[in-house]
Amino acid sequence: MIMKLLATDFLKIKRKGLWFLTILGPLGVVLLQWVNYELVPGRREWLLQRSDDDWLFYLQNVNSFTPLALVLGITILTSLAASIENETNAWKQLIALPISKMGVFLSKFTVLAFLLAIASVLLFFFTWLLGIYLDLGAVIPYAQIATFSFYPYFASLPLLALHLWVATVSNNQGIPISLGVIGFLFTSYSFKLPDWLPWKWPSLQNQWDEPLVNVVLGICVGIILYIIGMLDFARRDVK
Amino acid sequence: MEYIVETHHLTKRFGKEIAVNALNLKIPRGEVYGFLGPNGAGKSTTLRMLLGLMRPTAGSIRIFGKDLKKERISILRNVGSLVESPSYYSHLTAYENLEAMRKILGSPKEKIDEVLDLVRLSNAADKKVKSFSLGMKQRLGIAMALLNDPKLLILDEPTNGLDPSGIIEMRNLIKRLPKEKDITVLISSHLLSEIDQVATYVGVISKGKLIFQDSIKAMRNKAQLKIRLKVSDANNAYRSLLAKGIKTHYQDHIIYLYEQSDEAVAAVVETLVDEGYSVYRVEEEHQSLEDIFLKMTAGGDDR
Protein backbone atom coordinates (compact mmCIF):
# COMPACT_ATOMS: atom_id res chain seq x y z
CA MET A 1 0.00 0.00 0.00
CA ILE A 2 2.77 2.41 0.88
CA MET A 3 4.29 2.00 -2.60
CA LYS A 4 0.97 3.01 -4.19
CA LEU A 5 0.76 6.04 -1.94
CA LEU A 6 4.32 7.02 -2.74
CA ALA A 7 3.67 6.74 -6.48
CA THR A 8 0.63 8.99 -6.02
CA ASP A 9 2.51 11.52 -3.92
CA PHE A 10 5.32 11.76 -6.45
CA LEU A 11 2.72 12.36 -9.15
CA LYS A 12 1.10 15.10 -7.06
CA ILE A 13 4.31 17.10 -6.55
CA LYS A 14 4.71 17.56 -10.31
CA ARG A 15 4.80 21.20 -11.45
CA LYS A 16 4.77 22.48 -7.88
CA GLY A 17 8.43 23.48 -7.78
CA LEU A 18 9.49 20.93 -5.17
CA TRP A 19 12.06 19.33 -7.44
CA PHE A 20 13.33 22.76 -8.43
CA LEU A 21 13.84 23.71 -4.77
CA THR A 22 15.58 20.41 -4.15
CA ILE A 23 18.22 21.38 -6.70
CA LEU A 24 18.27 25.09 -5.88
CA GLY A 25 19.06 24.55 -2.18
CA PRO A 26 22.44 22.80 -2.46
CA LEU A 27 23.35 24.79 -5.57
CA GLY A 28 22.73 28.04 -3.71
CA VAL A 29 24.79 26.98 -0.70
CA VAL A 30 27.78 26.09 -2.87
CA LEU A 31 27.41 29.11 -5.17
CA LEU A 32 27.67 31.36 -2.12
CA GLN A 33 31.15 29.93 -1.54
CA TRP A 34 32.05 30.49 -5.16
CA VAL A 35 31.07 34.10 -4.61
CA ASN A 36 33.02 34.13 -1.33
CA TYR A 37 36.21 32.75 -2.86
CA GLU A 38 36.18 34.02 -6.43
CA LEU A 39 34.25 37.23 -6.85
CA VAL A 40 36.54 39.65 -5.05
CA PRO A 41 40.10 39.58 -6.45
CA GLY A 42 42.61 38.59 -3.82
CA ARG A 43 40.02 37.23 -1.41
CA ARG A 44 40.78 33.62 -2.32
CA GLU A 45 44.44 34.03 -1.38
CA TRP A 46 43.46 35.74 1.86
CA LEU A 47 41.05 32.90 2.73
CA LEU A 48 43.64 30.26 1.95
CA GLN A 49 46.14 31.94 4.26
CA ARG A 50 43.78 31.72 7.18
CA SER A 51 44.15 28.00 7.71
CA ASP A 52 46.55 25.14 7.24
CA ASP A 53 43.87 22.83 5.88
CA ASP A 54 42.34 24.59 2.88
CA TRP A 55 39.78 21.84 2.24
CA LEU A 56 38.54 21.77 5.84
CA PHE A 57 38.32 25.55 5.99
CA TYR A 58 36.32 25.55 2.74
CA LEU A 59 34.00 22.82 4.02
CA GLN A 60 33.39 24.78 7.21
CA ASN A 61 32.50 27.79 5.09
CA VAL A 62 30.04 25.73 3.08
CA ASN A 63 28.60 24.30 6.28
CA SER A 64 27.89 27.72 7.71
CA PHE A 65 25.02 28.00 5.21
CA THR A 66 23.88 24.36 5.00
CA PRO A 67 21.76 24.43 8.21
CA LEU A 68 20.01 27.61 7.09
CA ALA A 69 19.24 26.13 3.69
CA LEU A 70 17.95 22.97 5.34
CA VAL A 71 15.64 24.77 7.76
CA LEU A 72 14.36 27.01 4.99
CA GLY A 73 13.98 24.05 2.63
CA ILE A 74 12.11 21.97 5.20
CA THR A 75 9.71 24.84 5.88
CA ILE A 76 8.95 25.48 2.23
CA LEU A 77 8.79 21.84 1.11
CA THR A 78 6.45 20.72 3.91
CA SER A 79 4.25 23.74 3.43
CA LEU A 80 4.06 23.17 -0.34
CA ALA A 81 3.29 19.48 0.15
CA ALA A 82 0.51 20.30 2.61
CA SER A 83 -0.87 23.05 0.38
CA ILE A 84 -1.35 20.53 -2.43
CA GLU A 85 -3.94 18.77 -0.25
CA ASN A 86 -5.22 21.92 1.47
CA GLU A 87 -5.97 23.90 -1.69
CA THR A 88 -9.30 22.19 -2.39
CA ASN A 89 -9.40 20.24 0.87
CA ALA A 90 -8.38 17.11 -0.99
CA TRP A 91 -7.80 15.49 2.39
CA LYS A 92 -11.47 14.48 2.48
CA GLN A 93 -11.14 12.78 -0.89
CA LEU A 94 -7.84 11.15 0.02
CA ILE A 95 -8.79 9.88 3.48
CA ALA A 96 -12.07 8.45 2.13
CA LEU A 97 -10.00 6.09 -0.04
CA PRO A 98 -9.24 2.59 1.21
CA ILE A 99 -5.94 3.52 2.84
CA SER A 100 -4.76 4.04 6.39
CA LYS A 101 -4.27 7.58 7.63
CA MET A 102 -0.93 6.61 9.08
CA GLY A 103 0.09 5.42 5.62
CA VAL A 104 -0.84 8.82 4.19
CA PHE A 105 1.40 10.54 6.73
CA LEU A 106 4.24 8.08 6.23
CA SER A 107 4.09 8.59 2.48
CA LYS A 108 4.28 12.38 2.75
CA PHE A 109 7.19 12.09 5.18
CA THR A 110 9.00 9.64 2.93
CA VAL A 111 8.63 11.83 -0.15
CA LEU A 112 10.01 14.89 1.67
CA ALA A 113 12.81 12.94 3.35
CA PHE A 114 13.69 11.58 -0.09
CA LEU A 115 13.80 15.05 -1.66
CA LEU A 116 16.04 16.30 1.15
CA ALA A 117 18.27 13.24 0.73
CA ILE A 118 18.60 14.06 -2.97
CA ALA A 119 19.49 17.61 -1.98
CA SER A 120 22.20 16.25 0.34
CA VAL A 121 23.65 14.06 -2.40
CA LEU A 122 23.70 17.07 -4.71
CA LEU A 123 25.36 19.10 -1.98
CA PHE A 124 28.07 16.45 -1.79
CA PHE A 125 28.75 16.66 -5.55
CA PHE A 126 28.53 20.43 -5.81
CA THR A 127 30.87 20.86 -2.81
CA TRP A 128 33.33 18.41 -4.28
CA LEU A 129 33.26 20.03 -7.75
CA LEU A 130 33.71 23.58 -6.44
CA GLY A 131 36.53 22.35 -4.20
CA ILE A 132 38.34 20.98 -7.22
CA TYR A 133 37.64 24.14 -9.19
CA LEU A 134 39.07 26.25 -6.35
CA ASP A 135 42.18 24.08 -6.42
CA LEU A 136 42.28 23.45 -2.68
CA GLY A 137 44.77 20.63 -2.78
CA ALA A 138 45.34 17.34 -4.50
CA VAL A 139 44.20 15.16 -1.60
CA ILE A 140 40.43 15.30 -1.65
CA PRO A 141 38.91 14.56 1.80
CA TYR A 142 35.91 12.58 0.60
CA ALA A 143 34.97 11.40 4.09
CA GLN A 144 34.82 14.97 5.35
CA ILE A 145 32.83 16.18 2.36
CA ALA A 146 30.37 13.37 3.09
CA THR A 147 30.23 14.30 6.78
CA PHE A 148 29.42 17.91 5.99
CA SER A 149 26.87 16.90 3.34
CA PHE A 150 24.98 14.12 5.09
CA TYR A 151 25.27 14.71 8.84
CA PRO A 152 23.20 17.92 8.74
CA TYR A 153 20.50 15.98 6.89
CA PHE A 154 20.12 13.41 9.65
CA ALA A 155 20.45 16.08 12.33
CA SER A 156 17.53 17.99 10.81
CA LEU A 157 15.07 15.07 10.68
CA PRO A 158 13.32 16.24 13.89
CA LEU A 159 12.59 19.55 12.18
CA LEU A 160 11.17 17.75 9.16
CA ALA A 161 8.91 15.62 11.39
CA LEU A 162 7.82 18.67 13.39
CA HIS A 163 7.10 20.76 10.30
CA LEU A 164 5.19 18.02 8.52
CA TRP A 165 3.05 17.51 11.61
CA VAL A 166 2.29 21.22 12.01
CA ALA A 167 1.71 21.77 8.28
CA THR A 168 -0.70 18.85 7.88
CA VAL A 169 -2.85 19.65 10.89
CA SER A 170 -2.98 23.46 10.39
CA ASN A 171 -5.74 24.86 8.23
CA ASN A 172 -3.82 28.11 8.24
CA GLN A 173 -0.43 27.73 6.56
CA GLY A 174 0.67 30.89 8.36
CA ILE A 175 1.36 28.75 11.41
CA PRO A 176 3.99 26.42 9.90
CA ILE A 177 5.54 29.35 8.01
CA SER A 178 5.86 31.33 11.25
CA LEU A 179 7.43 28.31 12.89
CA GLY A 180 9.85 28.18 9.96
CA VAL A 181 10.78 31.85 10.36
CA ILE A 182 11.46 31.35 14.07
CA GLY A 183 13.46 28.23 13.28
CA PHE A 184 15.46 30.15 10.68
CA LEU A 185 16.34 32.84 13.23
CA PHE A 186 17.29 30.17 15.78
CA THR A 187 19.50 28.46 13.24
CA SER A 188 21.19 31.75 12.31
CA TYR A 189 22.39 32.03 15.90
CA SER A 190 22.92 28.33 16.42
CA PHE A 191 26.33 28.85 18.07
CA LYS A 192 24.54 30.57 20.94
CA LEU A 193 21.77 27.99 21.31
CA PRO A 194 21.83 25.31 24.03
CA ASP A 195 22.72 21.82 22.82
CA TRP A 196 19.27 20.38 23.44
CA LEU A 197 17.46 22.63 20.90
CA PRO A 198 16.94 20.76 17.60
CA TRP A 199 17.57 23.96 15.61
CA LYS A 200 21.17 23.77 16.70
CA TRP A 201 21.74 20.22 15.55
CA PRO A 202 22.14 20.76 11.76
CA SER A 203 25.12 23.01 12.48
CA LEU A 204 26.86 19.87 13.85
CA GLN A 205 28.11 21.86 16.85
CA ASN A 206 27.93 20.58 20.41
CA GLN A 207 29.94 20.84 23.61
CA TRP A 208 31.75 17.54 22.94
CA ASP A 209 32.79 18.60 19.44
CA GLU A 210 31.43 15.34 18.14
CA PRO A 211 29.07 15.77 15.12
CA LEU A 212 27.93 12.17 15.37
CA VAL A 213 26.05 13.04 18.56
CA ASN A 214 23.83 15.38 16.52
CA VAL A 215 23.21 12.65 13.97
CA VAL A 216 22.14 10.13 16.61
CA LEU A 217 20.01 12.74 18.38
CA GLY A 218 18.48 13.76 15.04
CA ILE A 219 17.49 10.24 14.11
CA CYS A 220 16.11 9.34 17.57
CA VAL A 221 14.18 12.54 18.19
CA GLY A 222 13.12 12.55 14.54
CA ILE A 223 11.52 9.13 14.96
CA ILE A 224 9.79 10.20 18.18
CA LEU A 225 8.41 13.42 16.67
CA TYR A 226 7.39 11.54 13.55
CA ILE A 227 5.38 9.02 15.59
CA ILE A 228 3.71 11.75 17.65
CA GLY A 229 2.81 13.68 14.48
CA MET A 230 1.49 10.58 12.73
CA LEU A 231 -0.67 9.53 15.68
CA ASP A 232 -2.08 13.03 16.03
CA PHE A 233 -2.77 13.25 12.29
CA ALA A 234 -4.56 9.89 12.35
CA ARG A 235 -6.61 10.85 15.39
CA ARG A 236 -8.01 14.08 13.95
CA ASP A 237 -11.31 14.49 12.11
CA VAL A 238 -11.13 15.60 8.50
CA LYS A 239 -13.20 18.73 8.05
CA MET B 1 -34.93 -5.97 3.42
CA GLU B 2 -31.17 -5.85 2.95
CA TYR B 3 -29.63 -2.68 4.28
CA ILE B 4 -26.41 -1.39 2.73
CA VAL B 5 -25.97 1.23 5.42
CA GLU B 6 -27.25 0.92 8.95
CA THR B 7 -26.37 3.28 11.76
CA HIS B 8 -27.29 2.81 15.36
CA HIS B 9 -27.66 5.86 17.61
CA LEU B 10 -25.02 7.65 15.57
CA THR B 11 -24.03 10.80 17.42
CA LYS B 12 -21.44 13.53 16.84
CA ARG B 13 -20.75 16.32 19.27
CA PHE B 14 -18.53 19.34 18.60
CA GLY B 15 -17.80 20.72 22.04
CA LYS B 16 -21.19 21.38 23.55
CA GLU B 17 -23.07 21.43 20.28
CA ILE B 18 -24.68 18.19 19.17
CA ALA B 19 -24.39 18.12 15.39
CA VAL B 20 -25.84 14.66 14.87
CA ASN B 21 -28.14 13.19 17.47
CA ALA B 22 -28.76 9.43 17.79
CA LEU B 23 -29.32 8.78 14.10
CA ASN B 24 -30.69 5.40 13.01
CA LEU B 25 -30.24 5.45 9.25
CA LYS B 26 -31.35 2.46 7.24
CA ILE B 27 -30.48 2.52 3.57
CA PRO B 28 -31.94 -0.39 1.59
CA ARG B 29 -29.97 -1.94 -1.22
CA GLY B 30 -30.53 -0.67 -4.74
CA GLU B 31 -32.36 2.48 -3.71
CA VAL B 32 -31.49 6.10 -4.29
CA TYR B 33 -31.68 7.37 -0.73
CA GLY B 34 -32.35 11.08 -0.53
CA PHE B 35 -30.91 12.60 2.62
CA LEU B 36 -32.82 15.78 3.10
CA GLY B 37 -32.46 18.61 5.55
CA PRO B 38 -31.85 22.36 5.84
CA ASN B 39 -28.32 23.72 5.83
CA GLY B 40 -26.57 22.98 9.09
CA ALA B 41 -28.91 20.12 10.00
CA GLY B 42 -26.04 17.65 10.22
CA LYS B 43 -26.08 16.08 6.74
CA SER B 44 -22.42 16.59 5.90
CA THR B 45 -21.29 15.54 9.35
CA THR B 46 -23.27 12.31 9.00
CA LEU B 47 -21.82 11.59 5.55
CA ARG B 48 -18.31 12.31 6.83
CA MET B 49 -18.81 9.79 9.59
CA LEU B 50 -20.03 7.22 7.07
CA LEU B 51 -16.81 7.75 5.11
CA GLY B 52 -14.61 7.43 8.17
CA LEU B 53 -13.48 11.06 7.88
CA MET B 54 -14.91 11.86 11.29
CA ARG B 55 -15.13 9.68 14.34
CA PRO B 56 -18.59 9.33 15.88
CA THR B 57 -18.89 10.53 19.48
CA ALA B 58 -21.24 7.62 20.08
CA GLY B 59 -23.14 4.98 18.16
CA SER B 60 -22.10 2.58 15.44
CA ILE B 61 -22.07 2.34 11.67
CA ARG B 62 -22.49 -0.80 9.60
CA ILE B 63 -21.90 -0.68 5.86
CA PHE B 64 -22.33 -3.82 3.73
CA GLY B 65 -23.03 -5.53 7.07
CA LYS B 66 -19.50 -4.77 8.33
CA ASP B 67 -18.52 -2.58 11.26
CA LEU B 68 -16.93 0.62 9.92
CA LYS B 69 -14.72 0.99 12.98
CA LYS B 70 -13.12 -2.40 12.44
CA GLU B 71 -13.19 -2.80 8.68
CA ARG B 72 -12.89 0.74 7.38
CA ILE B 73 -10.45 -0.04 4.59
CA SER B 74 -12.29 -3.04 3.17
CA ILE B 75 -15.58 -1.10 3.28
CA LEU B 76 -14.12 1.98 1.59
CA ARG B 77 -12.82 -0.20 -1.23
CA ASN B 78 -16.45 -0.41 -2.40
CA VAL B 79 -17.52 3.15 -1.64
CA GLY B 80 -17.30 6.15 -3.94
CA SER B 81 -17.79 9.64 -2.60
CA LEU B 82 -18.12 13.27 -3.50
CA VAL B 83 -18.32 15.36 -0.36
CA GLU B 84 -19.34 19.00 -0.71
CA SER B 85 -17.18 21.01 -3.07
CA PRO B 86 -15.17 18.73 -5.34
CA SER B 87 -11.58 18.11 -4.32
CA TYR B 88 -8.92 17.97 -7.00
CA TYR B 89 -5.32 18.89 -7.63
CA SER B 90 -5.57 21.99 -9.78
CA HIS B 91 -1.99 21.80 -11.08
CA LEU B 92 -2.66 18.35 -12.54
CA THR B 93 -4.75 17.43 -15.56
CA ALA B 94 -8.07 15.61 -15.25
CA TYR B 95 -6.35 12.42 -16.36
CA GLU B 96 -3.53 12.84 -13.83
CA ASN B 97 -6.05 13.49 -11.07
CA LEU B 98 -7.77 10.22 -11.85
CA GLU B 99 -4.43 8.48 -12.24
CA ALA B 100 -3.39 9.63 -8.75
CA MET B 101 -6.52 8.00 -7.36
CA ARG B 102 -6.30 4.94 -9.57
CA LYS B 103 -2.82 4.17 -8.28
CA ILE B 104 -4.20 3.91 -4.76
CA LEU B 105 -7.34 2.03 -5.73
CA GLY B 106 -5.53 -0.36 -8.03
CA SER B 107 -8.22 -0.18 -10.73
CA PRO B 108 -7.20 -0.98 -14.31
CA LYS B 109 -6.02 1.95 -16.47
CA GLU B 110 -8.91 1.60 -18.91
CA LYS B 111 -11.22 2.57 -16.07
CA ILE B 112 -9.99 6.16 -16.33
CA ASP B 113 -11.15 6.52 -19.92
CA GLU B 114 -14.40 4.81 -19.04
CA VAL B 115 -15.33 7.21 -16.23
CA LEU B 116 -14.11 10.23 -18.21
CA ASP B 117 -16.41 9.13 -20.99
CA LEU B 118 -19.28 8.58 -18.56
CA VAL B 119 -19.13 12.18 -17.32
CA ARG B 120 -18.27 13.47 -20.82
CA LEU B 121 -14.86 14.88 -19.98
CA SER B 122 -12.86 12.82 -22.49
CA ASN B 123 -12.07 15.91 -24.54
CA ALA B 124 -10.74 17.78 -21.53
CA ALA B 125 -8.73 14.86 -20.13
CA ASP B 126 -5.35 16.51 -20.73
CA LYS B 127 -6.28 19.98 -19.57
CA LYS B 128 -5.28 21.21 -16.16
CA VAL B 129 -8.22 21.20 -13.78
CA LYS B 130 -7.36 24.82 -12.90
CA SER B 131 -9.00 25.88 -16.18
CA PHE B 132 -12.20 23.85 -15.64
CA SER B 133 -15.62 25.38 -15.05
CA LEU B 134 -17.38 24.50 -11.81
CA GLY B 135 -19.63 22.08 -13.65
CA MET B 136 -16.64 20.29 -15.16
CA LYS B 137 -14.95 20.08 -11.77
CA GLN B 138 -18.13 18.61 -10.32
CA ARG B 139 -18.26 16.04 -13.11
CA LEU B 140 -14.63 15.18 -12.49
CA GLY B 141 -15.61 14.65 -8.85
CA ILE B 142 -18.26 12.16 -9.96
CA ALA B 143 -15.76 10.44 -12.22
CA MET B 144 -13.40 10.10 -9.24
CA ALA B 145 -16.22 8.66 -7.15
CA LEU B 146 -16.98 6.03 -9.80
CA LEU B 147 -13.37 5.01 -10.43
CA ASN B 148 -13.47 1.99 -8.13
CA ASP B 149 -16.83 0.62 -9.37
CA PRO B 150 -18.43 1.35 -6.01
CA LYS B 151 -21.38 -0.55 -4.59
CA LEU B 152 -22.29 2.48 -2.51
CA LEU B 153 -22.05 5.98 -3.88
CA ILE B 154 -22.20 8.87 -1.42
CA LEU B 155 -22.88 12.26 -2.97
CA ASP B 156 -23.11 15.38 -0.85
CA GLU B 157 -25.07 18.13 -2.63
CA PRO B 158 -23.88 16.95 -6.04
CA THR B 159 -25.84 19.51 -8.04
CA ASN B 160 -24.52 22.54 -6.15
CA GLY B 161 -23.20 25.08 -8.60
CA LEU B 162 -24.33 23.24 -11.71
CA ASP B 163 -26.26 24.90 -14.50
CA PRO B 164 -29.71 23.54 -15.41
CA SER B 165 -28.47 21.20 -18.12
CA GLY B 166 -25.76 19.98 -15.77
CA ILE B 167 -28.37 19.30 -13.10
CA ILE B 168 -30.51 17.29 -15.50
CA GLU B 169 -27.47 15.33 -16.64
CA MET B 170 -26.46 14.57 -13.07
CA ARG B 171 -30.01 13.50 -12.28
CA ASN B 172 -30.14 11.08 -15.18
CA LEU B 173 -26.78 9.64 -14.21
CA ILE B 174 -27.88 9.12 -10.60
CA LYS B 175 -31.13 7.46 -11.69
CA ARG B 176 -29.29 5.13 -14.08
CA LEU B 177 -26.67 3.86 -11.65
CA PRO B 178 -28.78 1.59 -9.40
CA LYS B 179 -30.39 -0.15 -12.36
CA GLU B 180 -27.35 -0.55 -14.59
CA LYS B 181 -24.61 -1.14 -12.07
CA ASP B 182 -26.34 -2.29 -8.90
CA ILE B 183 -25.13 0.78 -7.03
CA THR B 184 -26.92 2.03 -3.95
CA VAL B 185 -26.83 5.83 -3.93
CA LEU B 186 -26.93 8.11 -0.92
CA ILE B 187 -27.51 11.67 -2.03
CA SER B 188 -27.90 14.65 0.25
CA SER B 189 -29.56 17.94 -0.52
CA HIS B 190 -31.28 20.83 1.15
CA LEU B 191 -33.66 21.08 -1.80
CA LEU B 192 -36.69 18.82 -1.76
CA SER B 193 -37.22 19.23 -5.49
CA GLU B 194 -33.79 17.71 -6.08
CA ILE B 195 -34.49 14.67 -3.94
CA ASP B 196 -38.05 14.34 -5.19
CA GLN B 197 -36.83 13.79 -8.74
CA VAL B 198 -34.22 11.12 -8.12
CA ALA B 199 -34.80 9.49 -4.77
CA THR B 200 -36.81 6.35 -4.12
CA TYR B 201 -36.27 6.51 -0.39
CA VAL B 202 -36.06 9.53 1.88
CA GLY B 203 -34.57 10.45 5.21
CA VAL B 204 -35.25 13.88 6.62
CA ILE B 205 -32.88 15.35 9.17
CA SER B 206 -33.43 18.48 11.20
CA LYS B 207 -31.26 19.84 13.99
CA GLY B 208 -29.28 16.65 14.00
CA LYS B 209 -32.27 14.37 14.39
CA LEU B 210 -33.80 12.03 11.86
CA ILE B 211 -37.46 13.03 11.77
CA PHE B 212 -38.65 10.93 8.87
CA GLN B 213 -37.40 7.86 7.06
CA ASP B 214 -39.40 5.85 4.57
CA SER B 215 -40.02 5.40 0.87
CA ILE B 216 -40.81 8.52 -1.12
CA LYS B 217 -44.26 7.02 -1.72
CA ALA B 218 -44.95 7.01 2.00
CA MET B 219 -43.86 10.62 2.14
CA ARG B 220 -46.20 11.51 -0.70
CA ASN B 221 -49.07 9.84 1.15
CA LYS B 222 -48.49 12.29 3.93
CA ALA B 223 -49.17 14.98 1.41
CA GLN B 224 -52.89 14.22 1.60
CA LEU B 225 -55.53 16.61 0.43
CA LYS B 226 -57.93 18.50 2.64
CA ILE B 227 -61.41 19.86 2.00
CA ARG B 228 -61.86 23.44 3.06
CA LEU B 229 -65.12 25.30 3.34
CA LYS B 230 -65.61 29.01 3.23
CA VAL B 231 -68.97 29.99 4.70
CA SER B 232 -70.71 33.01 6.19
CA ASP B 233 -70.31 33.35 9.97
CA ALA B 234 -67.82 30.50 10.04
CA ASN B 235 -67.41 30.36 13.80
CA ASN B 236 -71.11 29.74 14.44
CA ALA B 237 -71.34 27.40 11.48
CA TYR B 238 -68.52 25.33 13.05
CA ARG B 239 -70.51 25.16 16.34
CA SER B 240 -73.73 24.12 14.62
CA LEU B 241 -71.88 21.33 12.82
CA LEU B 242 -70.41 20.23 16.12
CA ALA B 243 -73.89 20.26 17.67
CA LYS B 244 -75.04 17.96 14.90
CA GLY B 245 -72.20 15.59 15.73
CA ILE B 246 -70.02 16.42 12.70
CA LYS B 247 -66.41 16.93 13.70
CA THR B 248 -64.47 19.54 11.76
CA HIS B 249 -61.49 21.75 12.30
CA TYR B 250 -61.91 25.50 12.50
CA GLN B 251 -59.09 27.91 11.77
CA ASP B 252 -59.00 31.52 10.54
CA HIS B 253 -62.64 31.59 9.37
CA ILE B 254 -62.15 28.40 7.39
CA ILE B 255 -63.69 25.04 8.20
CA TYR B 256 -61.60 21.95 7.36
CA LEU B 257 -63.29 18.56 7.02
CA TYR B 258 -61.81 15.36 8.39
CA GLU B 259 -64.14 13.09 6.40
CA GLN B 260 -63.49 13.54 2.72
CA SER B 261 -65.83 11.10 0.99
CA ASP B 262 -68.30 12.65 -1.47
CA GLU B 263 -71.23 11.69 0.80
CA ALA B 264 -69.69 13.28 3.88
CA VAL B 265 -68.99 16.53 2.02
CA ALA B 266 -72.53 16.59 0.62
CA ALA B 267 -73.98 16.01 4.10
CA VAL B 268 -72.00 18.89 5.58
CA VAL B 269 -73.03 21.29 2.83
CA GLU B 270 -76.68 20.23 3.22
CA THR B 271 -76.60 20.79 6.96
CA LEU B 272 -75.04 24.23 6.61
CA VAL B 273 -77.57 25.33 4.00
CA ASP B 274 -80.43 24.01 6.14
CA GLU B 275 -79.12 26.03 9.08
CA GLY B 276 -79.17 29.15 6.95
CA TYR B 277 -75.44 29.67 6.36
CA SER B 278 -74.21 30.68 2.93
CA VAL B 279 -71.60 28.36 1.47
CA TYR B 280 -69.20 30.40 -0.64
CA ARG B 281 -66.59 27.84 -1.54
CA VAL B 282 -65.88 24.14 -1.20
CA GLU B 283 -62.26 23.54 -2.17
CA GLU B 284 -59.63 20.86 -2.18
CA GLU B 285 -56.34 21.95 -0.65
CA HIS B 286 -53.22 20.08 -1.67
CA GLN B 287 -50.45 19.95 0.78
CA SER B 288 -47.27 19.70 -1.26
CA LEU B 289 -44.19 17.73 -0.27
CA GLU B 290 -42.55 21.09 0.16
CA ASP B 291 -45.13 22.06 2.80
CA ILE B 292 -44.59 18.81 4.63
CA PHE B 293 -40.85 19.21 4.48
CA LEU B 294 -41.08 22.77 5.75
CA LYS B 295 -43.36 21.71 8.58
CA MET B 296 -41.09 18.83 9.52
CA THR B 297 -38.00 20.99 9.59
CA ALA B 298 -39.60 24.18 10.88
CA GLY B 299 -37.02 26.34 12.61
CA GLY B 300 -34.22 24.23 11.27
CA ASP B 301 -32.54 27.16 9.58
CA ASP B 302 -31.83 29.17 12.66
CA ARG B 303 -28.59 27.48 13.58
Coordinates of N, CA and C in Angstrom, one line a residue, chain A residues 19-36 58 62 65-66 69-70 115-116 118-130 149:
Chain A
W19 N 10.8 19.8 -6.9 CA 12.1 19.3 -7.4 C 13.0 20.5 -7.7
F20 N 12.5 21.6 -8.2 CA 13.3 22.8 -8.4 C 14.0 23.2 -7.2
L21 N 13.3 23.3 -6.0 CA 13.8 23.7 -4.8 C 14.9 22.7 -4.3
T22 N 14.6 21.5 -4.6 CA 15.6 20.4 -4.2 C 17.0 20.6 -4.8
I23 N 17.0 21.1 -6.0 CA 18.2 21.4 -6.7 C 18.8 22.8 -6.3
L24 N 17.9 23.7 -6.2 CA 18.3 25.1 -5.9 C 19.0 25.2 -4.5
G25 N 18.5 24.5 -3.5 CA 19.1 24.6 -2.2 C 20.6 24.3 -2.2
P26 N 21.0 23.1 -2.5 CA 22.4 22.8 -2.5 C 23.2 23.7 -3.4
L27 N 22.6 24.0 -4.6 CA 23.3 24.8 -5.6 C 23.6 26.2 -5.0
G28 N 22.6 26.7 -4.3 CA 22.7 28.0 -3.7 C 23.8 28.1 -2.6
V29 N 23.8 27.0 -1.8 CA 24.8 27.0 -0.7 C 26.2 27.0 -1.3
V30 N 26.4 26.2 -2.3 CA 27.8 26.1 -2.9 C 28.1 27.3 -3.7
L31 N 27.1 27.9 -4.4 CA 27.4 29.1 -5.2 C 27.8 30.3 -4.3
L32 N 27.3 30.3 -3.1 CA 27.7 31.4 -2.1 C 29.2 31.3 -1.8
Q33 N 29.7 30.1 -1.8 CA 31.1 29.9 -1.5 C 32.0 30.3 -2.8
W34 N 31.4 30.0 -3.9 CA 32.1 30.5 -5.2 C 32.2 32.0 -5.1
V35 N 31.1 32.6 -4.7 CA 31.1 34.1 -4.6 C 32.1 34.5 -3.6
N36 N 32.1 33.8 -2.4 CA 33.0 34.1 -1.3 C 34.5 34.0 -1.8
Y58 N 37.3 25.4 3.8 CA 36.3 25.6 2.7 C 35.0 24.8 3.1
V62 N 31.3 26.2 3.7 CA 30.0 25.7 3.1 C 29.0 25.4 4.2
F65 N 26.3 27.7 5.8 CA 25.0 28.0 5.2 C 24.1 26.8 5.1
T66 N 24.7 25.6 5.2 CA 23.9 24.4 5.0 C 22.7 24.3 6.0
A69 N 19.9 26.6 4.9 CA 19.2 26.1 3.7 C 18.3 25.0 4.0
L70 N 18.8 24.1 4.9 CA 18.0 23.0 5.3 C 16.7 23.4 6.0
L115 N 13.4 13.8 -1.0 CA 13.8 15.1 -1.7 C 15.0 15.7 -0.9
L116 N 14.9 15.7 0.4 CA 16.0 16.3 1.1 C 17.3 15.4 1.0
I118 N 18.1 13.7 -1.6 CA 18.6 14.1 -3.0 C 19.4 15.4 -2.9
A119 N 18.8 16.3 -2.1 CA 19.5 17.6 -2.0 C 20.9 17.4 -1.3
S120 N 20.9 16.5 -0.4 CA 22.2 16.3 0.3 C 23.2 15.6 -0.6
V121 N 22.7 14.7 -1.4 CA 23.6 14.1 -2.4 C 24.2 15.1 -3.4
L122 N 23.3 16.0 -3.8 CA 23.7 17.1 -4.7 C 24.7 18.0 -4.0
L123 N 24.4 18.2 -2.7 CA 25.4 19.1 -2.0 C 26.8 18.5 -2.0
F124 N 26.8 17.2 -1.8 CA 28.1 16.4 -1.8 C 28.8 16.7 -3.1
F125 N 28.1 16.5 -4.2 CA 28.8 16.7 -5.5 C 29.1 18.1 -5.8
F126 N 28.2 19.0 -5.5 CA 28.5 20.4 -5.8 C 29.7 20.9 -5.0
T127 N 29.8 20.5 -3.7 CA 30.9 20.9 -2.8 C 32.2 20.3 -3.4
W128 N 32.1 19.1 -3.8 CA 33.3 18.4 -4.3 C 33.8 19.1 -5.6
L129 N 32.9 19.4 -6.5 CA 33.3 20.0 -7.7 C 33.8 21.4 -7.5
L130 N 33.2 22.2 -6.7 CA 33.7 23.6 -6.4 C 35.1 23.5 -5.8
S149 N 28.0 16.9 4.2 CA 26.9 16.9 3.3 C 25.7 16.1 3.9

